[in-house]
Tab-separated table of C-alpha atoms in Angstrom:
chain	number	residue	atom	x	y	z
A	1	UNK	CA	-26.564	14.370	14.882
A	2	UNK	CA	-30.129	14.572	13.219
A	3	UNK	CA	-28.935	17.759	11.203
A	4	UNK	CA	-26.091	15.671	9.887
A	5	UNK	CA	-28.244	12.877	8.870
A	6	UNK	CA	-30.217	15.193	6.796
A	7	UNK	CA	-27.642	16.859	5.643
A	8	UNK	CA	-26.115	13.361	4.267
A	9	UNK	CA	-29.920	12.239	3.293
A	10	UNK	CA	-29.935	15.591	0.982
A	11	UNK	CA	-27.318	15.156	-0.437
A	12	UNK	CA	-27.715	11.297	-1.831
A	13	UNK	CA	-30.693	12.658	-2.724
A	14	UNK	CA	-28.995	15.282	-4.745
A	15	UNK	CA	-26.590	13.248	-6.158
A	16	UNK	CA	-29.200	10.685	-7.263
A	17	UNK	CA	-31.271	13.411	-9.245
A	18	UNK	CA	-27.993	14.240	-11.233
A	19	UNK	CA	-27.174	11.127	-12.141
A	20	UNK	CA	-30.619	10.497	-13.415
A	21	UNK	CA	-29.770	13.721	-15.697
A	22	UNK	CA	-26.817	12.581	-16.664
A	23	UNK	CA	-27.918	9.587	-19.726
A	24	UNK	CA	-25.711	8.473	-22.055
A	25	UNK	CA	-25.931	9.938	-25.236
A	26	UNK	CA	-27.228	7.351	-27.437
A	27	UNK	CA	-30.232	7.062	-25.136
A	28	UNK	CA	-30.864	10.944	-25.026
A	29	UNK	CA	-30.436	11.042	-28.633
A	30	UNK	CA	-32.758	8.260	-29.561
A	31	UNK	CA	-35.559	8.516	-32.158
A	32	UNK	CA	-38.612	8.619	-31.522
A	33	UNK	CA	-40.871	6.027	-32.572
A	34	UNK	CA	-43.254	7.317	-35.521
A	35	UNK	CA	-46.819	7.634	-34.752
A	36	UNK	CA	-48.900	4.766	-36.354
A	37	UNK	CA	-51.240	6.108	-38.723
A	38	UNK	CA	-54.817	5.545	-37.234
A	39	UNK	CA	-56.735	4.079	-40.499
A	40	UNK	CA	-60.028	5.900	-41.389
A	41	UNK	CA	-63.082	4.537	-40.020
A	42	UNK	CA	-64.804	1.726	-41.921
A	43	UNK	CA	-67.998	2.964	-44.033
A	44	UNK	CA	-71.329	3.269	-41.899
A	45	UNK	CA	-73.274	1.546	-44.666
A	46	UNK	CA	-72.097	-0.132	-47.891
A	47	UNK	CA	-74.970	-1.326	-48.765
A	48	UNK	CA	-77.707	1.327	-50.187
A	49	UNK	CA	-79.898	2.665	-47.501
A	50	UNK	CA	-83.589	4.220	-48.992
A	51	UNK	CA	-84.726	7.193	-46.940
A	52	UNK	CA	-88.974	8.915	-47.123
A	53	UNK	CA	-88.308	12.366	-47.247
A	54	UNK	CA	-91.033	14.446	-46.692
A	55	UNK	CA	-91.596	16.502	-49.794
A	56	UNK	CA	-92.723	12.511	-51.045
A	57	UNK	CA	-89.097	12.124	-52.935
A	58	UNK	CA	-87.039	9.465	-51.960
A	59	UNK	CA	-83.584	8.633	-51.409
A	60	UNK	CA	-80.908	6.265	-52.163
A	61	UNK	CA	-77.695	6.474	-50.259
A	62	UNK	CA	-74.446	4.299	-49.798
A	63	UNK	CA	-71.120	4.851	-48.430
A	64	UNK	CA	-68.458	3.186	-50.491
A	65	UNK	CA	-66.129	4.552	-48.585
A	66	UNK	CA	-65.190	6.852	-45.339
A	67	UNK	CA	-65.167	9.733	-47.562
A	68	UNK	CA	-67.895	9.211	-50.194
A	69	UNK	CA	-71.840	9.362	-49.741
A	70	UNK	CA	-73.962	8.136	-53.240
A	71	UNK	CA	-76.581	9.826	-53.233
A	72	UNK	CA	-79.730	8.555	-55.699
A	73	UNK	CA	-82.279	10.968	-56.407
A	74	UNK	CA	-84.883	10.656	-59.187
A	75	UNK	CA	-83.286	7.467	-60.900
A	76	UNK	CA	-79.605	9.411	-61.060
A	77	UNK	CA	-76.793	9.042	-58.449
A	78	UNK	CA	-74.627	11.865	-57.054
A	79	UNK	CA	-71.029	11.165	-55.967
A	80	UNK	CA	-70.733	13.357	-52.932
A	81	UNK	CA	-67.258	14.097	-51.232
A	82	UNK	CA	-67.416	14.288	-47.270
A	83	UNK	CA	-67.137	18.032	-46.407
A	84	UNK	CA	-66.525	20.018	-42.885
A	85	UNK	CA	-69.313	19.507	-40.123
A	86	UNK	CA	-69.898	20.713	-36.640
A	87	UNK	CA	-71.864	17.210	-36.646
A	88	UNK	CA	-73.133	14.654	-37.878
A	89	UNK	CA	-71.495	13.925	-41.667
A	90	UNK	CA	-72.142	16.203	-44.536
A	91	UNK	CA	-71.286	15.741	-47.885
A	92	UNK	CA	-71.184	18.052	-51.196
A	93	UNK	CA	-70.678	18.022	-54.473
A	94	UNK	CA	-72.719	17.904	-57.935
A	95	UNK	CA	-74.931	20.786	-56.483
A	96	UNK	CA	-76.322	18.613	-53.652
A	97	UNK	CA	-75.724	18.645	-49.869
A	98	UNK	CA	-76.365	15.345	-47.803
A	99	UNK	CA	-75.970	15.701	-44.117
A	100	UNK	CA	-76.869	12.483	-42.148
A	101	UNK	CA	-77.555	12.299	-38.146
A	102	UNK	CA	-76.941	8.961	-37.085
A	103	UNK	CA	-78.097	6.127	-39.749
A	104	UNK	CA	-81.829	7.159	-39.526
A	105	UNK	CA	-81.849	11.486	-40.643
A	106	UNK	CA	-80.567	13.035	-43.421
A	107	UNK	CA	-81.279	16.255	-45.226
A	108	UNK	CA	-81.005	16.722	-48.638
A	109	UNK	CA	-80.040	20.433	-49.718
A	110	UNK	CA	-79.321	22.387	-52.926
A	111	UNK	CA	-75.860	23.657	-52.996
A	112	UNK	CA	-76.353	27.363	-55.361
A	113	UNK	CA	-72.970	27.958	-57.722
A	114	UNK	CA	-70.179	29.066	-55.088
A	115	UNK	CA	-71.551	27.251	-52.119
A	116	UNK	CA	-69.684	25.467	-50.099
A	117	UNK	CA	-72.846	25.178	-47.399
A	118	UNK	CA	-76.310	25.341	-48.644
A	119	UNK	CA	-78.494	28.451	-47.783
A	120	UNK	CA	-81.719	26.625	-48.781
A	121	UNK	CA	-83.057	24.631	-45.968
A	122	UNK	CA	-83.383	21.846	-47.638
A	123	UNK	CA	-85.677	18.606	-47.560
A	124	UNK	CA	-86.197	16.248	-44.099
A	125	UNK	CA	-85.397	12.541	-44.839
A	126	UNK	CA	-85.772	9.603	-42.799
A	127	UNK	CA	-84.509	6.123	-43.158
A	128	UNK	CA	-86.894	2.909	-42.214
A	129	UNK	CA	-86.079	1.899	-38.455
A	130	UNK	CA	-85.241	-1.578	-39.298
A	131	UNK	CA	-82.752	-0.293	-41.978
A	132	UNK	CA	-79.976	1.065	-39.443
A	133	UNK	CA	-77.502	-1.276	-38.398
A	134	UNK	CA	-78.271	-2.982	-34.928
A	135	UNK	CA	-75.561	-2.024	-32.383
């Protein structure tokens, strides 16, 4: 009697599976929902942050946007264009690199004709404590 309880147990359950595989077309057939587009991160800083660097030069930088650093340097500002980094946030363009670490580092770098990375080391810069944002 117990094999013919399982027996009638295995095959409900059978039966049940197929049905579940067995939708209506309209529902197998329905469109997926679009992905939402995930909007690009809001600027770090709008406003201009000055960084000491420590050949004695300063800097100015602001953000306008998620993809743009301005980058002030001896009384004339540098759009810069945001640019592939393993980390932090680099930016090129008008023969400068500016690659930030966080709100407080950066490091300001000559970009040679045909670089897309800069070979020279570049100049250490740091931003005033009390200018990151608290968080």
């Amino acid at each position: 009697m117990a094999k013919l309880h399982f027996s009638a147990a295995a095959c409900v359950a059978a039966l049940l599976g197929l049905a579940a595989c067995n939708k209506p077309a309209e529902q197998a057939k329905a469109p997926e929902a679009p992905a939402a587009a995930i909007p690009a991160p809001p600027p770090a800083a709008s406003t201009p942050t000055t960084y000491a660097c420590d050949d004695g030069a300063s800097v100015k930088a602001s953000y306008p946007d998620a993809d743009t650093a301005v980058v002030e340097l001896d009384g004339k500002a540098h759009t810069l264009k945001i640019a592939v980094s393993a980390s932090g946030a680099r930016y090129v363009g008008d023969g400068l690199q500016w690659w930030t670490k966080g709100m407080t580092d950066g490091q300001l770098s000559p970009l040679k004709a045909g670089e897309d990375i800069a070979s020279a080391p570049g100049v250490n810069c740091k931003a005033p404590e009390s200018a990151t944002p608290a968080g």
